[in-house]
Backbone as a printed PyTorch tensor [residue, N CA C, xyz], in Angstrom:
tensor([[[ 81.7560,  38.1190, -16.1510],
         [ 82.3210,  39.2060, -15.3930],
         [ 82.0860,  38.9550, -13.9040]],

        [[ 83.2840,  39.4110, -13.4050],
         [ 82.8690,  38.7820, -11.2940],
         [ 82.6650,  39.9420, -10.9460]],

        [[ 81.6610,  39.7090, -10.2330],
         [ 81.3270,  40.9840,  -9.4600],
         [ 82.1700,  41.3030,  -8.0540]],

        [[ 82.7600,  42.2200,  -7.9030],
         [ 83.8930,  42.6400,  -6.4670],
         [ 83.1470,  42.8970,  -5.1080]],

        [[ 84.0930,  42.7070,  -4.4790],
         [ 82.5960,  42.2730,  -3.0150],
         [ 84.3710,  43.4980,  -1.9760]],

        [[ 83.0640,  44.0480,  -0.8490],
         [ 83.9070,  44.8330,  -0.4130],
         [ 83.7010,  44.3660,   1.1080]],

        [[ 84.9670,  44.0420,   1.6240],
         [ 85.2340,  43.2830,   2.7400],
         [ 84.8320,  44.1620,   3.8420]],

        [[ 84.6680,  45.0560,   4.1230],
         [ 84.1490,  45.9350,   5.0660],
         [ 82.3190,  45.7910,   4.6710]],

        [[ 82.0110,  45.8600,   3.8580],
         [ 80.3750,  45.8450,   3.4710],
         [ 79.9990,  44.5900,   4.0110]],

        [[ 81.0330,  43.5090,   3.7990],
         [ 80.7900,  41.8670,   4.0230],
         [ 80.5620,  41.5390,   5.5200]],

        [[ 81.6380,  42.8370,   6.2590],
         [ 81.8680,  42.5610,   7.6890],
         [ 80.2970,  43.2600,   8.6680]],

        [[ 79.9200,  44.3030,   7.7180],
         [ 79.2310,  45.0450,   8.3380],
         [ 77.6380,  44.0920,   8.0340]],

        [[ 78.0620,  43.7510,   6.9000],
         [ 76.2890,  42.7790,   6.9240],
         [ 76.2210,  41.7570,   7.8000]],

        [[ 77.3270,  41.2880,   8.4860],
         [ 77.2070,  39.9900,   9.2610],
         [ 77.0150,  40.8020,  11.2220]],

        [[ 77.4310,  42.0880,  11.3090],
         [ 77.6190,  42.2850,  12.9170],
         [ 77.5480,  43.5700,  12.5400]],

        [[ 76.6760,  44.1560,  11.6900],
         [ 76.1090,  46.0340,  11.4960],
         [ 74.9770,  46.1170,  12.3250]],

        [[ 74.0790,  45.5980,  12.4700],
         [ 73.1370,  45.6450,  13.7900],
         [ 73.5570,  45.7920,  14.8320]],

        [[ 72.9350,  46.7300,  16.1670],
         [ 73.6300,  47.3110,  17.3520],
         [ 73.2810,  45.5100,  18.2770]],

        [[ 72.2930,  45.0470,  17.7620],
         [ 71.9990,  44.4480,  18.3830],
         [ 72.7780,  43.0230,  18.5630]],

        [[ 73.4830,  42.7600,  17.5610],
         [ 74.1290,  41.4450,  17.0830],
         [ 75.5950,  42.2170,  17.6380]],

        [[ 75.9010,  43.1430,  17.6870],
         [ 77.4600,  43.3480,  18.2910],
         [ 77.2670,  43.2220,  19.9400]],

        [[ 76.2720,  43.3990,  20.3640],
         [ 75.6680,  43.3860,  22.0890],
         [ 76.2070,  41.8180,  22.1150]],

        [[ 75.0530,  41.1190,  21.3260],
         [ 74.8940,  39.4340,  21.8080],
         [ 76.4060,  39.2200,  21.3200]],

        [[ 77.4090,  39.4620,  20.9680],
         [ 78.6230,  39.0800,  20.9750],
         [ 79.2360,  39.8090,  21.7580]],

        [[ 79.0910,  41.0720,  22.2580],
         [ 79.7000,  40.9870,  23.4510],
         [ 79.3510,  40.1730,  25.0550]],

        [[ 78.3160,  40.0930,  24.9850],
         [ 77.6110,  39.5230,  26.1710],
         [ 78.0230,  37.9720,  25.8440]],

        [[ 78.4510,  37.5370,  24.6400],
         [ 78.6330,  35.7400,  24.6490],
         [ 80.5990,  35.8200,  24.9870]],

        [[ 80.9570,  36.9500,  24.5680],
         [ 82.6470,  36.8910,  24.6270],
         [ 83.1440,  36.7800,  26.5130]],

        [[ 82.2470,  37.3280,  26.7870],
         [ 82.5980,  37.9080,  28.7230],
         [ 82.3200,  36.3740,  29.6200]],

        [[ 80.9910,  36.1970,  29.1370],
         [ 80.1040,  34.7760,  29.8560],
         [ 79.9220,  33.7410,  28.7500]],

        [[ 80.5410,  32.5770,  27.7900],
         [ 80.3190,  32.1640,  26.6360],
         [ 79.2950,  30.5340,  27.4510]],

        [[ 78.1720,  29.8430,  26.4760],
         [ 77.5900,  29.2650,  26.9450],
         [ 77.0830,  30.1510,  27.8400]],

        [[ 75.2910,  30.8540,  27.3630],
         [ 74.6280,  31.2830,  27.9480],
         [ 73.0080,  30.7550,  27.2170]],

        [[ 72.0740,  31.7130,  28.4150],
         [ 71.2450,  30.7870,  27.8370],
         [ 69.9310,  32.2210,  27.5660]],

        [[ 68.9790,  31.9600,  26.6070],
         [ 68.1140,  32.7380,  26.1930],
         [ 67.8840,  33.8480,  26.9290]],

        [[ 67.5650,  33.8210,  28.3190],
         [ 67.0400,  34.9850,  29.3430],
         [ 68.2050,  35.4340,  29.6580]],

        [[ 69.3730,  34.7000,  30.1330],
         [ 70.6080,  35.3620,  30.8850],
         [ 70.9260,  36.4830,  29.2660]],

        [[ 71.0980,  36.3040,  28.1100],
         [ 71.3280,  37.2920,  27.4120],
         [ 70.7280,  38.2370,  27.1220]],

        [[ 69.2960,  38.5630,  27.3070],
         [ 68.2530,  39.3580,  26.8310],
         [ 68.1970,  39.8900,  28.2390]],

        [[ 68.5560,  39.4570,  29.5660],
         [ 68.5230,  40.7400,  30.4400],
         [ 70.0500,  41.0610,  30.6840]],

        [[ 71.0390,  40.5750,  30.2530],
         [ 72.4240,  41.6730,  29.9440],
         [ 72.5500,  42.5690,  28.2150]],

        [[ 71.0390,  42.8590,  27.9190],
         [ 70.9250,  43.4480,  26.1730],
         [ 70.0770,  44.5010,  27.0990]],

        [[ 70.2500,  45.7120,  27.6700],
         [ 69.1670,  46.2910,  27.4920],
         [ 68.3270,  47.0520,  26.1910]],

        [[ 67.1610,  46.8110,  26.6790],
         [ 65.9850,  47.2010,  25.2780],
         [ 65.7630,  46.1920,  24.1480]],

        [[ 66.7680,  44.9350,  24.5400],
         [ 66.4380,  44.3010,  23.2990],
         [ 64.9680,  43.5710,  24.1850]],

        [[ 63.6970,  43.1210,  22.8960],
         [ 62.9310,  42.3440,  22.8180],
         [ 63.0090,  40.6850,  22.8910]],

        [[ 62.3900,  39.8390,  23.3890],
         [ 61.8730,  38.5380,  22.8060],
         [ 62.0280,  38.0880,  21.3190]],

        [[ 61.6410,  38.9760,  20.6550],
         [ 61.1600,  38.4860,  18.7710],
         [ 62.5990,  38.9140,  18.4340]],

        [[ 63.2780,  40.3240,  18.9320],
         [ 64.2120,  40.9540,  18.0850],
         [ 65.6870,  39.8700,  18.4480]],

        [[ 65.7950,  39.6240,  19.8880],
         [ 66.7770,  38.5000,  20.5080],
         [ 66.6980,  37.5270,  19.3020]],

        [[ 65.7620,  36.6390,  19.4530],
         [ 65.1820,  35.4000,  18.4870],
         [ 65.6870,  35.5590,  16.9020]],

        [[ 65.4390,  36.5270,  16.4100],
         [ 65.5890,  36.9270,  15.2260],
         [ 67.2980,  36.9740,  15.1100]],

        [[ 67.8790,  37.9140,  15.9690],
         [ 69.4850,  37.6500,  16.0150],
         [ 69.9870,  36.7310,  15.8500]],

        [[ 69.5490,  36.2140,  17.1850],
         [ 70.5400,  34.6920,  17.3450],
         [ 69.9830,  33.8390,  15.9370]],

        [[ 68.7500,  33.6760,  15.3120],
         [ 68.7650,  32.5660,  14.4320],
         [ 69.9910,  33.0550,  13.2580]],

        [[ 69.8750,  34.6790,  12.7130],
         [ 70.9880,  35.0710,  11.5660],
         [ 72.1210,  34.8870,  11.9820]],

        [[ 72.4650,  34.8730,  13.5210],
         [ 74.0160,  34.8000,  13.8820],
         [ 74.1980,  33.2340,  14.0300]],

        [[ 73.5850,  32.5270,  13.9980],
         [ 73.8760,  30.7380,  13.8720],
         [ 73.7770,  30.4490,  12.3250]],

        [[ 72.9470,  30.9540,  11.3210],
         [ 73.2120,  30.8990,   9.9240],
         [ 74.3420,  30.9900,   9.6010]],

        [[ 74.6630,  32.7260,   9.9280],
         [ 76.3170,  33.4810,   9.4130],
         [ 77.4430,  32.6090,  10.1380]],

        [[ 76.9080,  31.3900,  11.2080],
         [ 77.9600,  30.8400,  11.1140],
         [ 78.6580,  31.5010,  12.6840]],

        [[ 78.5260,  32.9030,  13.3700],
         [ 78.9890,  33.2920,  14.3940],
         [ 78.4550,  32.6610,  15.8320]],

        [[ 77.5120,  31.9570,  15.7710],
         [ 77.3020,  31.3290,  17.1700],
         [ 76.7550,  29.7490,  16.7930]],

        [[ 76.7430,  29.3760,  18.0400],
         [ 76.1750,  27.8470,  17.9270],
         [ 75.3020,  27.6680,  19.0150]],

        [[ 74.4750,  26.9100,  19.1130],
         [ 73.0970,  26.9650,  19.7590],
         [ 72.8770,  25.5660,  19.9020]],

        [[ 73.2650,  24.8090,  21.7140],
         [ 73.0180,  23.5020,  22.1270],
         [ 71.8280,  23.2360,  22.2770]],

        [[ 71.2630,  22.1820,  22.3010],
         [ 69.5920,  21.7920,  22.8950],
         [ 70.2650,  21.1830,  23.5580]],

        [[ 69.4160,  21.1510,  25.2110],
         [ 69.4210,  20.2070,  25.9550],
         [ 67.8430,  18.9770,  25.9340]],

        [[ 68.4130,  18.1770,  26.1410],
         [ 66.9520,  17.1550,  26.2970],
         [ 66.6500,  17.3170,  27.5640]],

        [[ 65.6110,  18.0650,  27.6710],
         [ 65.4280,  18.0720,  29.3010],
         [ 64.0900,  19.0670,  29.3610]],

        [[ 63.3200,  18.5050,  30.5760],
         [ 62.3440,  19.1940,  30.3120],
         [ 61.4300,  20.4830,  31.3630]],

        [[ 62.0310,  21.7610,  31.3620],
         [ 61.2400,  22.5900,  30.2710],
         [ 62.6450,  21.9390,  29.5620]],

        [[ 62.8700,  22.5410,  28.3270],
         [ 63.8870,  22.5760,  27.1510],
         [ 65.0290,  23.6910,  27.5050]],

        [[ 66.4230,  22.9010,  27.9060],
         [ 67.3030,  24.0070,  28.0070],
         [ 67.9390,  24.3100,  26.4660]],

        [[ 68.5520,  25.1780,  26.3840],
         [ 69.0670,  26.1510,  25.1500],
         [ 70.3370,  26.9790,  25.4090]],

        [[ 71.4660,  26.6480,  24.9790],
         [ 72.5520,  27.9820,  25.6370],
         [ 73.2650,  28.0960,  24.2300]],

        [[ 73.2880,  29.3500,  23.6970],
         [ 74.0460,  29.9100,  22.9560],
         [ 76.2430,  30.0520,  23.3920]],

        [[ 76.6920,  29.9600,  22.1830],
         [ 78.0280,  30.4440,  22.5050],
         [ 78.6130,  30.6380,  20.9320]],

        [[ 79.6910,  31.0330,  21.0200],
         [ 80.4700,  31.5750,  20.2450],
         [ 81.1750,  30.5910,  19.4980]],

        [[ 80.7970,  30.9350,  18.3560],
         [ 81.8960,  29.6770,  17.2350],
         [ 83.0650,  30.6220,  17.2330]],

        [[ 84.0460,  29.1580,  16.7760],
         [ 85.5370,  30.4400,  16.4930],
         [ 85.3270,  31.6590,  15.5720]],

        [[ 84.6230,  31.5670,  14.8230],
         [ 84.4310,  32.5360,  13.7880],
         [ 84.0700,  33.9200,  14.2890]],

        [[ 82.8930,  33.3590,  15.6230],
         [ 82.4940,  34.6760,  16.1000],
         [ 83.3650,  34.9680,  17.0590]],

        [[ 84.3040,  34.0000,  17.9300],
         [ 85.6250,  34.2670,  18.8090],
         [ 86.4070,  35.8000,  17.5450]],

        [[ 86.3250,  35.6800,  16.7920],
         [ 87.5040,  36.0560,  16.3790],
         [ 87.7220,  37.7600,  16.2540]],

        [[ 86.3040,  38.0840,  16.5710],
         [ 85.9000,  39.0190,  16.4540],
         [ 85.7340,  40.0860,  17.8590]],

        [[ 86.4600,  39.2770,  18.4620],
         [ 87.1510,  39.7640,  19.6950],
         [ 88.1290,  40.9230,  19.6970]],

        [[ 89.0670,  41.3690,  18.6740],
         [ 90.1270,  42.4130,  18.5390],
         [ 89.4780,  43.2660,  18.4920]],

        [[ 88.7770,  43.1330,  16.9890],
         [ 87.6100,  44.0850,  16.7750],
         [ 86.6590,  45.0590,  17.7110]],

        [[ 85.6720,  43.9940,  18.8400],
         [ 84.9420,  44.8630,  19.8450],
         [ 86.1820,  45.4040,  20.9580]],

        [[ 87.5940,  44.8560,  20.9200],
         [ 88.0400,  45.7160,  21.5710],
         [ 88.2670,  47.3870,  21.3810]],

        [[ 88.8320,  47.2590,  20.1110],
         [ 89.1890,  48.3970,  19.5350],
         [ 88.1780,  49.1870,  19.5060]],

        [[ 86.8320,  48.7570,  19.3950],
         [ 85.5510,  49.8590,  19.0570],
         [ 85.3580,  50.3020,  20.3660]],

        [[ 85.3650,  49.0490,  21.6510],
         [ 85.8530,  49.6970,  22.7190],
         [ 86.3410,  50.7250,  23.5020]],

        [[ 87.7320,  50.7530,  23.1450],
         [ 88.7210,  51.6120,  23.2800],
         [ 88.5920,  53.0530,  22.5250]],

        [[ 87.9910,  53.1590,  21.4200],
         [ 88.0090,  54.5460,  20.5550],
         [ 86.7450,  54.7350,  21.3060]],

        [[ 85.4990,  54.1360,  21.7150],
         [ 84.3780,  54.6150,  22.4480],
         [ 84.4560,  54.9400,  23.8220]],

        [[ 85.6490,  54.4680,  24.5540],
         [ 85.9580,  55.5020,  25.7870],
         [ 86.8820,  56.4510,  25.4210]],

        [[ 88.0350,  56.8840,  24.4890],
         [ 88.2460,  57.8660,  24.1740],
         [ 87.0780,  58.7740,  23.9260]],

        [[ 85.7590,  58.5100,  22.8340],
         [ 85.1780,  59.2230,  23.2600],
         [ 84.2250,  59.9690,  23.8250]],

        [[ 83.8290,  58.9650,  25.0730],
         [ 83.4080,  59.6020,  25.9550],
         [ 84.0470,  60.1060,  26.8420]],

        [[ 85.4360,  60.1830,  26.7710],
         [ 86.1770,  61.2090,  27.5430],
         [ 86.2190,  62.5510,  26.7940]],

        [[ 86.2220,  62.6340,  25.7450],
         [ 86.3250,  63.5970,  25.3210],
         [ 85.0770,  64.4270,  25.4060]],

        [[ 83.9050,  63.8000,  25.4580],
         [ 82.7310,  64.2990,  25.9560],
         [ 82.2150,  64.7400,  27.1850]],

        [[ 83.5470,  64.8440,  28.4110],
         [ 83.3970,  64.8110,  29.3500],
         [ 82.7440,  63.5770,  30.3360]],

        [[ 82.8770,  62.4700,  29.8110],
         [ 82.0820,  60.9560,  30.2550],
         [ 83.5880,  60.8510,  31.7410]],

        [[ 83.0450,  60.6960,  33.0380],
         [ 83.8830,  60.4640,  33.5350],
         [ 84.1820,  58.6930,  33.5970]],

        [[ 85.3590,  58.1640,  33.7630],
         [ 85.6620,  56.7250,  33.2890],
         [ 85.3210,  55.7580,  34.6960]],

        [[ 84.7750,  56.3380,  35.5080],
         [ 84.0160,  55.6810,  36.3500],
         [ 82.4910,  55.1020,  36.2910]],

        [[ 82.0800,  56.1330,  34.9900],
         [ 80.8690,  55.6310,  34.7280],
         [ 80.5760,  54.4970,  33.7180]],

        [[ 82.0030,  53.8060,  33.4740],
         [ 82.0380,  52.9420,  31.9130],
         [ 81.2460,  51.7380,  32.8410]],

        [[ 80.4910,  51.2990,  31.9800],
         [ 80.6670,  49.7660,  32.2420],
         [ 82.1020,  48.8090,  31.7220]],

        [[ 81.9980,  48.1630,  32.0160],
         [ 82.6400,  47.2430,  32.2630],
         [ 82.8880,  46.0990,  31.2210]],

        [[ 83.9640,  45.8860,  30.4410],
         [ 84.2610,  45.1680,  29.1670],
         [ 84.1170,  43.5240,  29.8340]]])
């Protein structure tokens, strides 16, 4: 018997963390970045909790992670196509999240910036 797998459950286990939809937005704007430049455009994220992301989001296949030979050791994260693709997506969540903070009275001067 196959067990049925639900494509929204599938989507949400790979980028359901607030924190793993951040580091893909912050890799979609600036792609090829490097450990610190992302963890101070994450506010509140941690050292351990960053670390912990990025290793599940290079597993799942959504980012890729260069070594440089060089010494201290450079490191810059970026976006596999897989995690490119997922670009429509943070738009749209985007877009329904300044609808509603307009509707909350959020004036649209205070958005940051996609």
């Amino acid at each position: 018997m196959t067990t049925k797998v639900c494509p929204i459950e599938e989507a949400i286990n790979l980028i359901g963390h607030k924190w793993k939809v951040l580091i893909i937005r912050n890799l979609l704007t600036t792609d090829n970045q490097r450990f610190g430049c992302l963890q101070k455009g994450i506010n509140g994220i941690s050292q351990k909790m960053l670390t912990q992301q990025l290793r599940q989001m290079e597993q799942d296949g959504l980012i890729s992670r260069k070594v440089f030979a060089e010494v201290p050791p450079k490191v810059e994260y970026s976006l596999t196509d897989l995690g490119r693709s997922l670009q429509p997506i943070l738009e749209s969540i985007s877009t329904w999240g300044k609808g509603y903070l307009g509707i909350k009275g959020t004036d649209s001067k205070d958005f940051i910036d996609d």
